[in-house]
Amino acid sequence: MTKHHLSLVIALVVGVAVLAGGWFLGVQPQLAGAASNRVQQATIDATNDKNRAELTRLAAAFSGLDATRAELERLRASVPSTVDSESFVREIDADAAAAGVQVTNVTIGDATPYAPASAESASAEPASAVTATPGATADGAEETPSAQAATDPSITDANFSLVPVTVAVQGSYDQALAFTKAMQSGSRLFLVSGIAAASEEEGDSPPMQSQSWSLSGSVYVFTGTSSSASTNG
């Protein structure tokens, strides 16, 4: 090999070394950085898509916030944090006036702690136990089936109470039926567990028969805390 050829070989080797160094020191890091940037961009795009979806959900929830608050207030009125007997009696009077019946007696008992549905059903007061108006003759009693509610671990005997209620009215069958429906669909949740009916004769010439009805059931108190429900009305 001549000196000229040796110089060409050395130059070729140096050129290859320069190209390899340029690849490893310049091009390859740039390509690796570009690949890493693409992965990061894909992650950022996925995060942005998730955030946009969450913002859309929050915007939809905010648009319905007033309706949610109204529903919450309705539920709080249905099962308040105190017995609030005065408001409940006013509701009874309003329903009675709308149905055309006359309220003769309202009895609101003491609050008792919540028990599971099976125990509650077993301890429910039967309709036949309601005493009719003195002088009346019982002509039959009908008891409605007990409601079976789903249990919730957040509802305990420390924050949920049942208050027994008995409402006695006078009126016709249709009037009593309308009154019962109004009480069961009013702003305060009232579960009717029994209905007792009695009739008596009034007047002398000729005697007229009047009907008395007694609704027994429960209203509820939910404190939402670990403290016992207040029984003050």
mmCIF file with all atom_site columns, N, CA and C in Angstrom, residues 108-168:
data_model
loop_
_atom_site.group_PDB
_atom_site.id
_atom_site.type_symbol
_atom_site.label_atom_id
_atom_site.label_alt_id
_atom_site.label_comp_id
_atom_site.label_asym_id
_atom_site.label_entity_id
_atom_site.label_seq_id
_atom_site.pdbx_PDB_ins_code
_atom_site.Cartn_x
_atom_site.Cartn_y
_atom_site.Cartn_z
_atom_site.occupancy
_atom_site.B_iso_or_equiv
_atom_site.pdbx_formal_charge
_atom_site.auth_seq_id
_atom_site.auth_comp_id
_atom_site.auth_asym_id
_atom_site.auth_atom_id
_atom_site.pdbx_PDB_model_num
ATOM 1   N N  . ILE A 1 108 ? -99.658  12.698 68.437 1.00 0.00 ? 108 ILE A N  1
ATOM 2   C CA . ILE A 1 108 ? -98.274  12.547 67.985 1.00 0.00 ? 108 ILE A CA 1
ATOM 3   C C  . ILE A 1 108 ? -97.474  11.985 69.147 1.00 0.00 ? 108 ILE A C  1
ATOM 4   N N  . GLY A 1 109 ? -96.962  10.784 68.985 1.00 0.00 ? 109 GLY A N  1
ATOM 5   C CA . GLY A 1 109 ? -96.245  10.113 70.059 1.00 0.00 ? 109 GLY A CA 1
ATOM 6   C C  . GLY A 1 109 ? -94.797  10.536 70.154 1.00 0.00 ? 109 GLY A C  1
ATOM 7   N N  . ASP A 1 110 ? -94.080  9.854  71.040 1.00 0.00 ? 110 ASP A N  1
ATOM 8   C CA . ASP A 1 110 ? -92.656  10.125 71.232 1.00 0.00 ? 110 ASP A CA 1
ATOM 9   C C  . ASP A 1 110 ? -91.840  9.428  70.147 1.00 0.00 ? 110 ASP A C  1
ATOM 10  N N  . ALA A 1 111 ? -90.760  10.062 69.757 1.00 0.00 ? 111 ALA A N  1
ATOM 11  C CA . ALA A 1 111 ? -89.880  9.492  68.738 1.00 0.00 ? 111 ALA A CA 1
ATOM 12  C C  . ALA A 1 111 ? -89.185  8.250  69.272 1.00 0.00 ? 111 ALA A C  1
ATOM 13  N N  . THR A 1 112 ? -89.068  7.254  68.435 1.00 0.00 ? 112 THR A N  1
ATOM 14  C CA . THR A 1 112 ? -88.351  6.030  68.778 1.00 0.00 ? 112 THR A CA 1
ATOM 15  C C  . THR A 1 112 ? -87.227  5.813  67.779 1.00 0.00 ? 112 THR A C  1
ATOM 16  N N  . PRO A 1 113 ? -86.085  5.279  68.229 1.00 0.00 ? 113 PRO A N  1
ATOM 17  C CA . PRO A 1 113 ? -84.958  5.086  67.308 1.00 0.00 ? 113 PRO A CA 1
ATOM 18  C C  . PRO A 1 113 ? -85.301  4.132  66.180 1.00 0.00 ? 113 PRO A C  1
ATOM 19  N N  . TYR A 1 114 ? -84.649  4.340  65.068 1.00 0.00 ? 114 TYR A N  1
ATOM 20  C CA . TYR A 1 114 ? -84.835  3.502  63.876 1.00 0.00 ? 114 TYR A CA 1
ATOM 21  C C  . TYR A 1 114 ? -84.419  2.067  64.162 1.00 0.00 ? 114 TYR A C  1
ATOM 22  N N  . ALA A 1 115 ? -85.154  1.137  63.573 1.00 0.00 ? 115 ALA A N  1
ATOM 23  C CA . ALA A 1 115 ? -84.805  -0.281 63.629 1.00 0.00 ? 115 ALA A CA 1
ATOM 24  C C  . ALA A 1 115 ? -84.896  -0.829 62.217 1.00 0.00 ? 115 ALA A C  1
ATOM 25  N N  . PRO A 1 116 ? -84.234  -1.947 61.926 1.00 0.00 ? 116 PRO A N  1
ATOM 26  C CA . PRO A 1 116 ? -84.338  -2.527 60.576 1.00 0.00 ? 116 PRO A CA 1
ATOM 27  C C  . PRO A 1 116 ? -85.781  -2.740 60.173 1.00 0.00 ? 116 PRO A C  1
ATOM 28  N N  . ALA A 1 117 ? -86.025  -2.821 58.878 1.00 0.00 ? 117 ALA A N  1
ATOM 29  C CA . ALA A 1 117 ? -87.388  -2.885 58.351 1.00 0.00 ? 117 ALA A CA 1
ATOM 30  C C  . ALA A 1 117 ? -88.182  -4.029 58.943 1.00 0.00 ? 117 ALA A C  1
ATOM 31  N N  . SER A 1 118 ? -87.548  -5.209 59.138 1.00 0.00 ? 118 SER A N  1
ATOM 32  C CA . SER A 1 118 ? -88.277  -6.356 59.658 1.00 0.00 ? 118 SER A CA 1
ATOM 33  C C  . SER A 1 118 ? -88.747  -6.107 61.081 1.00 0.00 ? 118 SER A C  1
ATOM 34  N N  . ALA A 1 119 ? -87.855  -5.536 61.922 1.00 0.00 ? 119 ALA A N  1
ATOM 35  C CA . ALA A 1 119 ? -88.239  -5.257 63.297 1.00 0.00 ? 119 ALA A CA 1
ATOM 36  C C  . ALA A 1 119 ? -89.277  -4.155 63.352 1.00 0.00 ? 119 ALA A C  1
ATOM 37  N N  . GLU A 1 120 ? -89.146  -3.168 62.458 1.00 0.00 ? 120 GLU A N  1
ATOM 38  C CA . GLU A 1 120 ? -90.105  -2.073 62.430 1.00 0.00 ? 120 GLU A CA 1
ATOM 39  C C  . GLU A 1 120 ? -91.493  -2.579 62.055 1.00 0.00 ? 120 GLU A C  1
ATOM 40  N N  . SER A 1 121 ? -91.561  -3.493 61.059 1.00 0.00 ? 121 SER A N  1
ATOM 41  C CA . SER A 1 121 ? -92.847  -4.025 60.634 1.00 0.00 ? 121 SER A CA 1
ATOM 42  C C  . SER A 1 121 ? -93.500  -4.821 61.748 1.00 0.00 ? 121 SER A C  1
ATOM 43  N N  . ALA A 1 122 ? -92.663  -5.557 62.512 1.00 0.00 ? 122 ALA A N  1
ATOM 44  C CA . ALA A 1 122 ? -93.218  -6.385 63.567 1.00 0.00 ? 122 ALA A CA 1
ATOM 45  C C  . ALA A 1 122 ? -93.771  -5.562 64.707 1.00 0.00 ? 122 ALA A C  1
ATOM 46  N N  . SER A 1 123 ? -93.172  -4.372 64.937 1.00 0.00 ? 123 SER A N  1
ATOM 47  C CA . SER A 1 123 ? -93.605  -3.554 66.049 1.00 0.00 ? 123 SER A CA 1
ATOM 48  C C  . SER A 1 123 ? -94.622  -2.501 65.650 1.00 0.00 ? 123 SER A C  1
ATOM 49  N N  . ALA A 1 124 ? -95.019  -2.458 64.374 1.00 0.00 ? 124 ALA A N  1
ATOM 50  C CA . ALA A 1 124 ? -95.974  -1.449 63.920 1.00 0.00 ? 124 ALA A CA 1
ATOM 51  C C  . ALA A 1 124 ? -97.312  -1.652 64.604 1.00 0.00 ? 124 ALA A C  1
ATOM 52  N N  . GLU A 1 125 ? -98.003  -0.559 64.944 1.00 0.00 ? 125 GLU A N  1
ATOM 53  C CA . GLU A 1 125 ? -99.281  -0.644 65.621 1.00 0.00 ? 125 GLU A CA 1
ATOM 54  C C  . GLU A 1 125 ? -100.363 -1.011 64.625 1.00 0.00 ? 125 GLU A C  1
ATOM 55  N N  . PRO A 1 126 ? -101.139 -2.068 64.898 1.00 0.00 ? 126 PRO A N  1
ATOM 56  C CA . PRO A 1 126 ? -102.190 -2.456 63.960 1.00 0.00 ? 126 PRO A CA 1
ATOM 57  C C  . PRO A 1 126 ? -103.335 -1.483 63.980 1.00 0.00 ? 126 PRO A C  1
ATOM 58  N N  . ALA A 1 127 ? -104.062 -1.402 62.841 1.00 0.00 ? 127 ALA A N  1
ATOM 59  C CA . ALA A 1 127 ? -105.154 -0.447 62.731 1.00 0.00 ? 127 ALA A CA 1
ATOM 60  C C  . ALA A 1 127 ? -106.269 -0.771 63.705 1.00 0.00 ? 127 ALA A C  1
ATOM 61  N N  . SER A 1 128 ? -106.470 -2.066 64.014 1.00 0.00 ? 128 SER A N  1
ATOM 62  C CA . SER A 1 128 ? -107.570 -2.443 64.884 1.00 0.00 ? 128 SER A CA 1
ATOM 63  C C  . SER A 1 128 ? -107.365 -1.980 66.313 1.00 0.00 ? 128 SER A C  1
ATOM 64  N N  . ALA A 1 129 ? -106.128 -1.551 66.667 1.00 0.00 ? 129 ALA A N  1
ATOM 65  C CA . ALA A 1 129 ? -105.868 -1.120 68.032 1.00 0.00 ? 129 ALA A CA 1
ATOM 66  C C  . ALA A 1 129 ? -106.345 0.297  68.279 1.00 0.00 ? 129 ALA A C  1
ATOM 67  N N  . VAL A 1 130 ? -106.694 1.040  67.212 1.00 0.00 ? 130 VAL A N  1
ATOM 68  C CA . VAL A 1 130 ? -107.145 2.414  67.380 1.00 0.00 ? 130 VAL A CA 1
ATOM 69  C C  . VAL A 1 130 ? -108.542 2.410  67.977 1.00 0.00 ? 130 VAL A C  1
ATOM 70  N N  . THR A 1 131 ? -108.747 3.197  69.025 1.00 0.00 ? 131 THR A N  1
ATOM 71  C CA . THR A 1 131 ? -110.037 3.246  69.698 1.00 0.00 ? 131 THR A CA 1
ATOM 72  C C  . THR A 1 131 ? -110.983 4.155  68.951 1.00 0.00 ? 131 THR A C  1
ATOM 73  N N  . ALA A 1 132 ? -112.191 3.689  68.698 1.00 0.00 ? 132 ALA A N  1
ATOM 74  C CA . ALA A 1 132 ? -113.172 4.502  67.982 1.00 0.00 ? 132 ALA A CA 1
ATOM 75  C C  . ALA A 1 132 ? -113.781 5.517  68.917 1.00 0.00 ? 132 ALA A C  1
ATOM 76  N N  . THR A 1 133 ? -114.504 6.492  68.340 1.00 0.00 ? 133 THR A N  1
ATOM 77  C CA . THR A 1 133 ? -115.168 7.523  69.122 1.00 0.00 ? 133 THR A CA 1
ATOM 78  C C  . THR A 1 133 ? -116.196 6.886  70.049 1.00 0.00 ? 133 THR A C  1
ATOM 79  N N  . PRO A 1 134 ? -116.283 7.322  71.329 1.00 0.00 ? 134 PRO A N  1
ATOM 80  C CA . PRO A 1 134 ? -117.252 6.735  72.256 1.00 0.00 ? 134 PRO A CA 1
ATOM 81  C C  . PRO A 1 134 ? -118.661 6.755  71.671 1.00 0.00 ? 134 PRO A C  1
ATOM 82  N N  . GLY A 1 135 ? -119.383 5.636  71.807 1.00 0.00 ? 135 GLY A N  1
ATOM 83  C CA . GLY A 1 135 ? -120.739 5.529  71.288 1.00 0.00 ? 135 GLY A CA 1
ATOM 84  C C  . GLY A 1 135 ? -120.785 4.986  69.877 1.00 0.00 ? 135 GLY A C  1
ATOM 85  N N  . ALA A 1 136 ? -119.623 4.848  69.238 1.00 0.00 ? 136 ALA A N  1
ATOM 86  C CA . ALA A 1 136 ? -119.596 4.348  67.869 1.00 0.00 ? 136 ALA A CA 1
ATOM 87  C C  . ALA A 1 136 ? -119.540 2.836  67.877 1.00 0.00 ? 136 ALA A C  1
ATOM 88  N N  . THR A 1 137 ? -120.012 2.244  66.823 1.00 0.00 ? 137 THR A N  1
ATOM 89  C CA . THR A 1 137 ? -119.960 0.796  66.661 1.00 0.00 ? 137 THR A CA 1
ATOM 90  C C  . THR A 1 137 ? -119.027 0.478  65.517 1.00 0.00 ? 137 THR A C  1
ATOM 91  N N  . ALA A 1 138 ? -117.999 -0.298 65.813 1.00 0.00 ? 138 ALA A N  1
ATOM 92  C CA . ALA A 1 138 ? -117.004 -0.618 64.783 1.00 0.00 ? 138 ALA A CA 1
ATOM 93  C C  . ALA A 1 138 ? -117.633 -1.488 63.716 1.00 0.00 ? 138 ALA A C  1
ATOM 94  N N  . ASP A 1 139 ? -117.433 -1.114 62.457 1.00 0.00 ? 139 ASP A N  1
ATOM 95  C CA . ASP A 1 139 ? -117.990 -1.933 61.374 1.00 0.00 ? 139 ASP A CA 1
ATOM 96  C C  . ASP A 1 139 ? -116.914 -2.483 60.452 1.00 0.00 ? 139 ASP A C  1
ATOM 97  N N  . GLY A 1 140 ? -115.682 -2.425 60.895 1.00 0.00 ? 140 GLY A N  1
ATOM 98  C CA . GLY A 1 140 ? -114.627 -3.031 60.073 1.00 0.00 ? 140 GLY A CA 1
ATOM 99  C C  . GLY A 1 140 ? -113.351 -2.226 60.142 1.00 0.00 ? 140 GLY A C  1
ATOM 100 N N  . ALA A 1 141 ? -112.241 -2.861 59.887 1.00 0.00 ? 141 ALA A N  1
ATOM 101 C CA . ALA A 1 141 ? -110.946 -2.204 59.876 1.00 0.00 ? 141 ALA A CA 1
ATOM 102 C C  . ALA A 1 141 ? -110.102 -2.794 58.777 1.00 0.00 ? 141 ALA A C  1
ATOM 103 N N  . GLU A 1 142 ? -109.319 -1.961 58.175 1.00 0.00 ? 142 GLU A N  1
ATOM 104 C CA . GLU A 1 142 ? -108.462 -2.401 57.070 1.00 0.00 ? 142 GLU A CA 1
ATOM 105 C C  . GLU A 1 142 ? -107.065 -1.927 57.337 1.00 0.00 ? 142 GLU A C  1
ATOM 106 N N  . GLU A 1 143 ? -106.128 -2.808 57.181 1.00 0.00 ? 143 GLU A N  1
ATOM 107 C CA . GLU A 1 143 ? -104.736 -2.455 57.431 1.00 0.00 ? 143 GLU A CA 1
ATOM 108 C C  . GLU A 1 143 ? -103.957 -2.512 56.137 1.00 0.00 ? 143 GLU A C  1
ATOM 109 N N  . THR A 1 144 ? -103.208 -1.465 55.873 1.00 0.00 ? 144 THR A N  1
ATOM 110 C CA . THR A 1 144 ? -102.415 -1.416 54.652 1.00 0.00 ? 144 THR A CA 1
ATOM 111 C C  . THR A 1 144 ? -101.125 -2.190 54.854 1.00 0.00 ? 144 THR A C  1
ATOM 112 N N  . PRO A 1 145 ? -100.558 -2.762 53.787 1.00 0.00 ? 145 PRO A N  1
ATOM 113 C CA . PRO A 1 145 ? -99.305  -3.512 53.928 1.00 0.00 ? 145 PRO A CA 1
ATOM 114 C C  . PRO A 1 145 ? -98.180  -2.602 54.386 1.00 0.00 ? 145 PRO A C  1
ATOM 115 N N  . SER A 1 146 ? -97.262  -3.139 55.178 1.00 0.00 ? 146 SER A N  1
ATOM 116 C CA . SER A 1 146 ? -96.117  -2.366 55.650 1.00 0.00 ? 146 SER A CA 1
ATOM 117 C C  . SER A 1 146 ? -95.133  -2.164 54.508 1.00 0.00 ? 146 SER A C  1
ATOM 118 N N  . ALA A 1 147 ? -94.573  -0.959 54.424 1.00 0.00 ? 147 ALA A N  1
ATOM 119 C CA . ALA A 1 147 ? -93.600  -0.666 53.375 1.00 0.00 ? 147 ALA A CA 1
ATOM 120 C C  . ALA A 1 147 ? -92.247  -1.256 53.752 1.00 0.00 ? 147 ALA A C  1
ATOM 121 N N  . GLN A 1 148 ? -91.597  -1.867 52.800 1.00 0.00 ? 148 GLN A N  1
ATOM 122 C CA . GLN A 1 148 ? -90.281  -2.443 53.020 1.00 0.00 ? 148 GLN A CA 1
ATOM 123 C C  . GLN A 1 148 ? -89.250  -1.536 52.347 1.00 0.00 ? 148 GLN A C  1
ATOM 124 N N  . ALA A 1 149 ? -88.514  -0.758 53.144 1.00 0.00 ? 149 ALA A N  1
ATOM 125 C CA . ALA A 1 149 ? -87.549  0.191  52.608 1.00 0.00 ? 149 ALA A CA 1
ATOM 126 C C  . ALA A 1 149 ? -86.162  -0.443 52.570 1.00 0.00 ? 149 ALA A C  1
ATOM 127 N N  . ALA A 1 150 ? -85.387  -0.064 51.557 1.00 0.00 ? 150 ALA A N  1
ATOM 128 C CA . ALA A 1 150 ? -84.012  -0.544 51.461 1.00 0.00 ? 150 ALA A CA 1
ATOM 129 C C  . ALA A 1 150 ? -83.183  0.065  52.575 1.00 0.00 ? 150 ALA A C  1
ATOM 130 N N  . THR A 1 151 ? -82.270  -0.711 53.133 1.00 0.00 ? 151 THR A N  1
ATOM 131 C CA . THR A 1 151 ? -81.447  -0.226 54.222 1.00 0.00 ? 151 THR A CA 1
ATOM 132 C C  . THR A 1 151 ? -80.234  0.517  53.679 1.00 0.00 ? 151 THR A C  1
ATOM 133 N N  . ASP A 1 152 ? -79.723  1.431  54.495 1.00 0.00 ? 152 ASP A N  1
ATOM 134 C CA . ASP A 1 152 ? -78.559  2.225  54.143 1.00 0.00 ? 152 ASP A CA 1
ATOM 135 C C  . ASP A 1 152 ? -77.680  2.301  55.386 1.00 0.00 ? 152 ASP A C  1
ATOM 136 N N  . PRO A 1 153 ? -76.387  1.938  55.288 1.00 0.00 ? 153 PRO A N  1
ATOM 137 C CA . PRO A 1 153 ? -75.528  1.953  56.480 1.00 0.00 ? 153 PRO A CA 1
ATOM 138 C C  . PRO A 1 153 ? -75.380  3.323  57.124 1.00 0.00 ? 153 PRO A C  1
ATOM 139 N N  . SER A 1 154 ? -75.647  4.396  56.367 1.00 0.00 ? 154 SER A N  1
ATOM 140 C CA . SER A 1 154 ? -75.539  5.739  56.952 1.00 0.00 ? 154 SER A CA 1
ATOM 141 C C  . SER A 1 154 ? -76.769  6.100  57.778 1.00 0.00 ? 154 SER A C  1
ATOM 142 N N  . ILE A 1 155 ? -77.842  5.309  57.667 1.00 0.00 ? 155 ILE A N  1
ATOM 143 C CA . ILE A 1 155 ? -79.046  5.528  58.455 1.00 0.00 ? 155 ILE A CA 1
ATOM 144 C C  . ILE A 1 155 ? -78.994  4.605  59.663 1.00 0.00 ? 155 ILE A C  1
ATOM 145 N N  . THR A 1 156 ? -78.906  5.181  60.859 1.00 0.00 ? 156 THR A N  1
ATOM 146 C CA . THR A 1 156 ? -78.763  4.388  62.075 1.00 0.00 ? 156 THR A CA 1
ATOM 147 C C  . THR A 1 156 ? -79.771  4.850  63.118 1.00 0.00 ? 156 THR A C  1
ATOM 148 N N  . ASP A 1 157 ? -79.803  4.121  64.231 1.00 0.00 ? 157 ASP A N  1
ATOM 149 C CA . ASP A 1 157 ? -80.701  4.509  65.314 1.00 0.00 ? 157 ASP A CA 1
ATOM 150 C C  . ASP A 1 157 ? -80.231  5.772  66.020 1.00 0.00 ? 157 ASP A C  1
ATOM 151 N N  . ALA A 1 158 ? -79.023  6.246  65.687 1.00 0.00 ? 158 ALA A N  1
ATOM 152 C CA . ALA A 1 158 ? -78.512  7.469  66.299 1.00 0.00 ? 158 ALA A CA 1
ATOM 153 C C  . ALA A 1 158 ? -78.934  8.724  65.552 1.00 0.00 ? 158 ALA A C  1
ATOM 154 N N  . ASN A 1 159 ? -79.298  8.587  64.253 1.00 0.00 ? 159 ASN A N  1
ATOM 155 C CA . ASN A 1 159 ? -79.646  9.791  63.498 1.00 0.00 ? 159 ASN A CA 1
ATOM 156 C C  . ASN A 1 159 ? -81.018  9.726  62.839 1.00 0.00 ? 159 ASN A C  1
ATOM 157 N N  . PHE A 1 160 ? -81.711  8.596  62.988 1.00 0.00 ? 160 PHE A N  1
ATOM 158 C CA . PHE A 1 160 ? -83.009  8.443  62.326 1.00 0.00 ? 160 PHE A CA 1
ATOM 159 C C  . PHE A 1 160 ? -84.034  7.932  63.328 1.00 0.00 ? 160 PHE A C  1
ATOM 160 N N  . SER A 1 161 ? -85.188  8.601  63.397 1.00 0.00 ? 161 SER A N  1
ATOM 161 C CA . SER A 1 161 ? -86.216  8.243  64.371 1.00 0.00 ? 161 SER A CA 1
ATOM 162 C C  . SER A 1 161 ? -87.580  8.174  63.709 1.00 0.00 ? 161 SER A C  1
ATOM 163 N N  . LEU A 1 162 ? -88.453  7.360  64.287 1.00 0.00 ? 162 LEU A N  1
ATOM 164 C CA . LEU A 1 162 ? -89.829  7.227  63.848 1.00 0.00 ? 162 LEU A CA 1
ATOM 165 C C  . LEU A 1 162 ? -90.742  7.833  64.898 1.00 0.00 ? 162 LEU A C  1
ATOM 166 N N  . VAL A 1 163 ? -91.735  8.590  64.443 1.00 0.00 ? 163 VAL A N  1
ATOM 167 C CA . VAL A 1 163 ? -92.670  9.239  65.354 1.00 0.00 ? 163 VAL A CA 1
ATOM 168 C C  . VAL A 1 163 ? -94.074  8.718  65.046 1.00 0.00 ? 163 VAL A C  1
ATOM 169 N N  . PRO A 1 164 ? -94.699  7.965  65.967 1.00 0.00 ? 164 PRO A N  1
ATOM 170 C CA . PRO A 1 164 ? -96.047  7.444  65.697 1.00 0.00 ? 164 PRO A CA 1
ATOM 171 C C  . PRO A 1 164 ? -97.083  8.560  65.685 1.00 0.00 ? 164 PRO A C  1
ATOM 172 N N  . VAL A 1 165 ? -98.020  8.469  64.740 1.00 0.00 ? 165 VAL A N  1
ATOM 173 C CA . VAL A 1 165 ? -99.054  9.495  64.582 1.00 0.00 ? 165 VAL A CA 1
ATOM 174 C C  . VAL A 1 165 ? -100.399 8.809  64.364 1.00 0.00 ? 165 VAL A C  1
ATOM 175 N N  . THR A 1 166 ? -101.434 9.328  65.023 1.00 0.00 ? 166 THR A N  1
ATOM 176 C CA . THR A 1 166 ? -102.803 8.879  64.790 1.00 0.00 ? 166 THR A CA 1
ATOM 177 C C  . THR A 1 166 ? -103.663 10.101 64.503 1.00 0.00 ? 166 THR A C  1
ATOM 178 N N  . VAL A 1 167 ? -104.426 10.050 63.413 1.00 0.00 ? 167 VAL A N  1
ATOM 179 C CA . VAL A 1 167 ? -105.301 11.160 63.025 1.00 0.00 ? 167 VAL A CA 1
ATOM 180 C C  . VAL A 1 167 ? -106.719 10.616 62.886 1.00 0.00 ? 167 VAL A C  1
ATOM 181 N N  . ALA A 1 168 ? -107.655 11.178 63.656 1.00 0.00 ? 168 ALA A N  1
ATOM 182 C CA . ALA A 1 168 ? -109.060 10.776 63.587 1.00 0.00 ? 168 ALA A CA 1
ATOM 183 C C  . ALA A 1 168 ? -109.859 11.868 62.885 1.00 0.00 ? 168 ALA A C  1
#
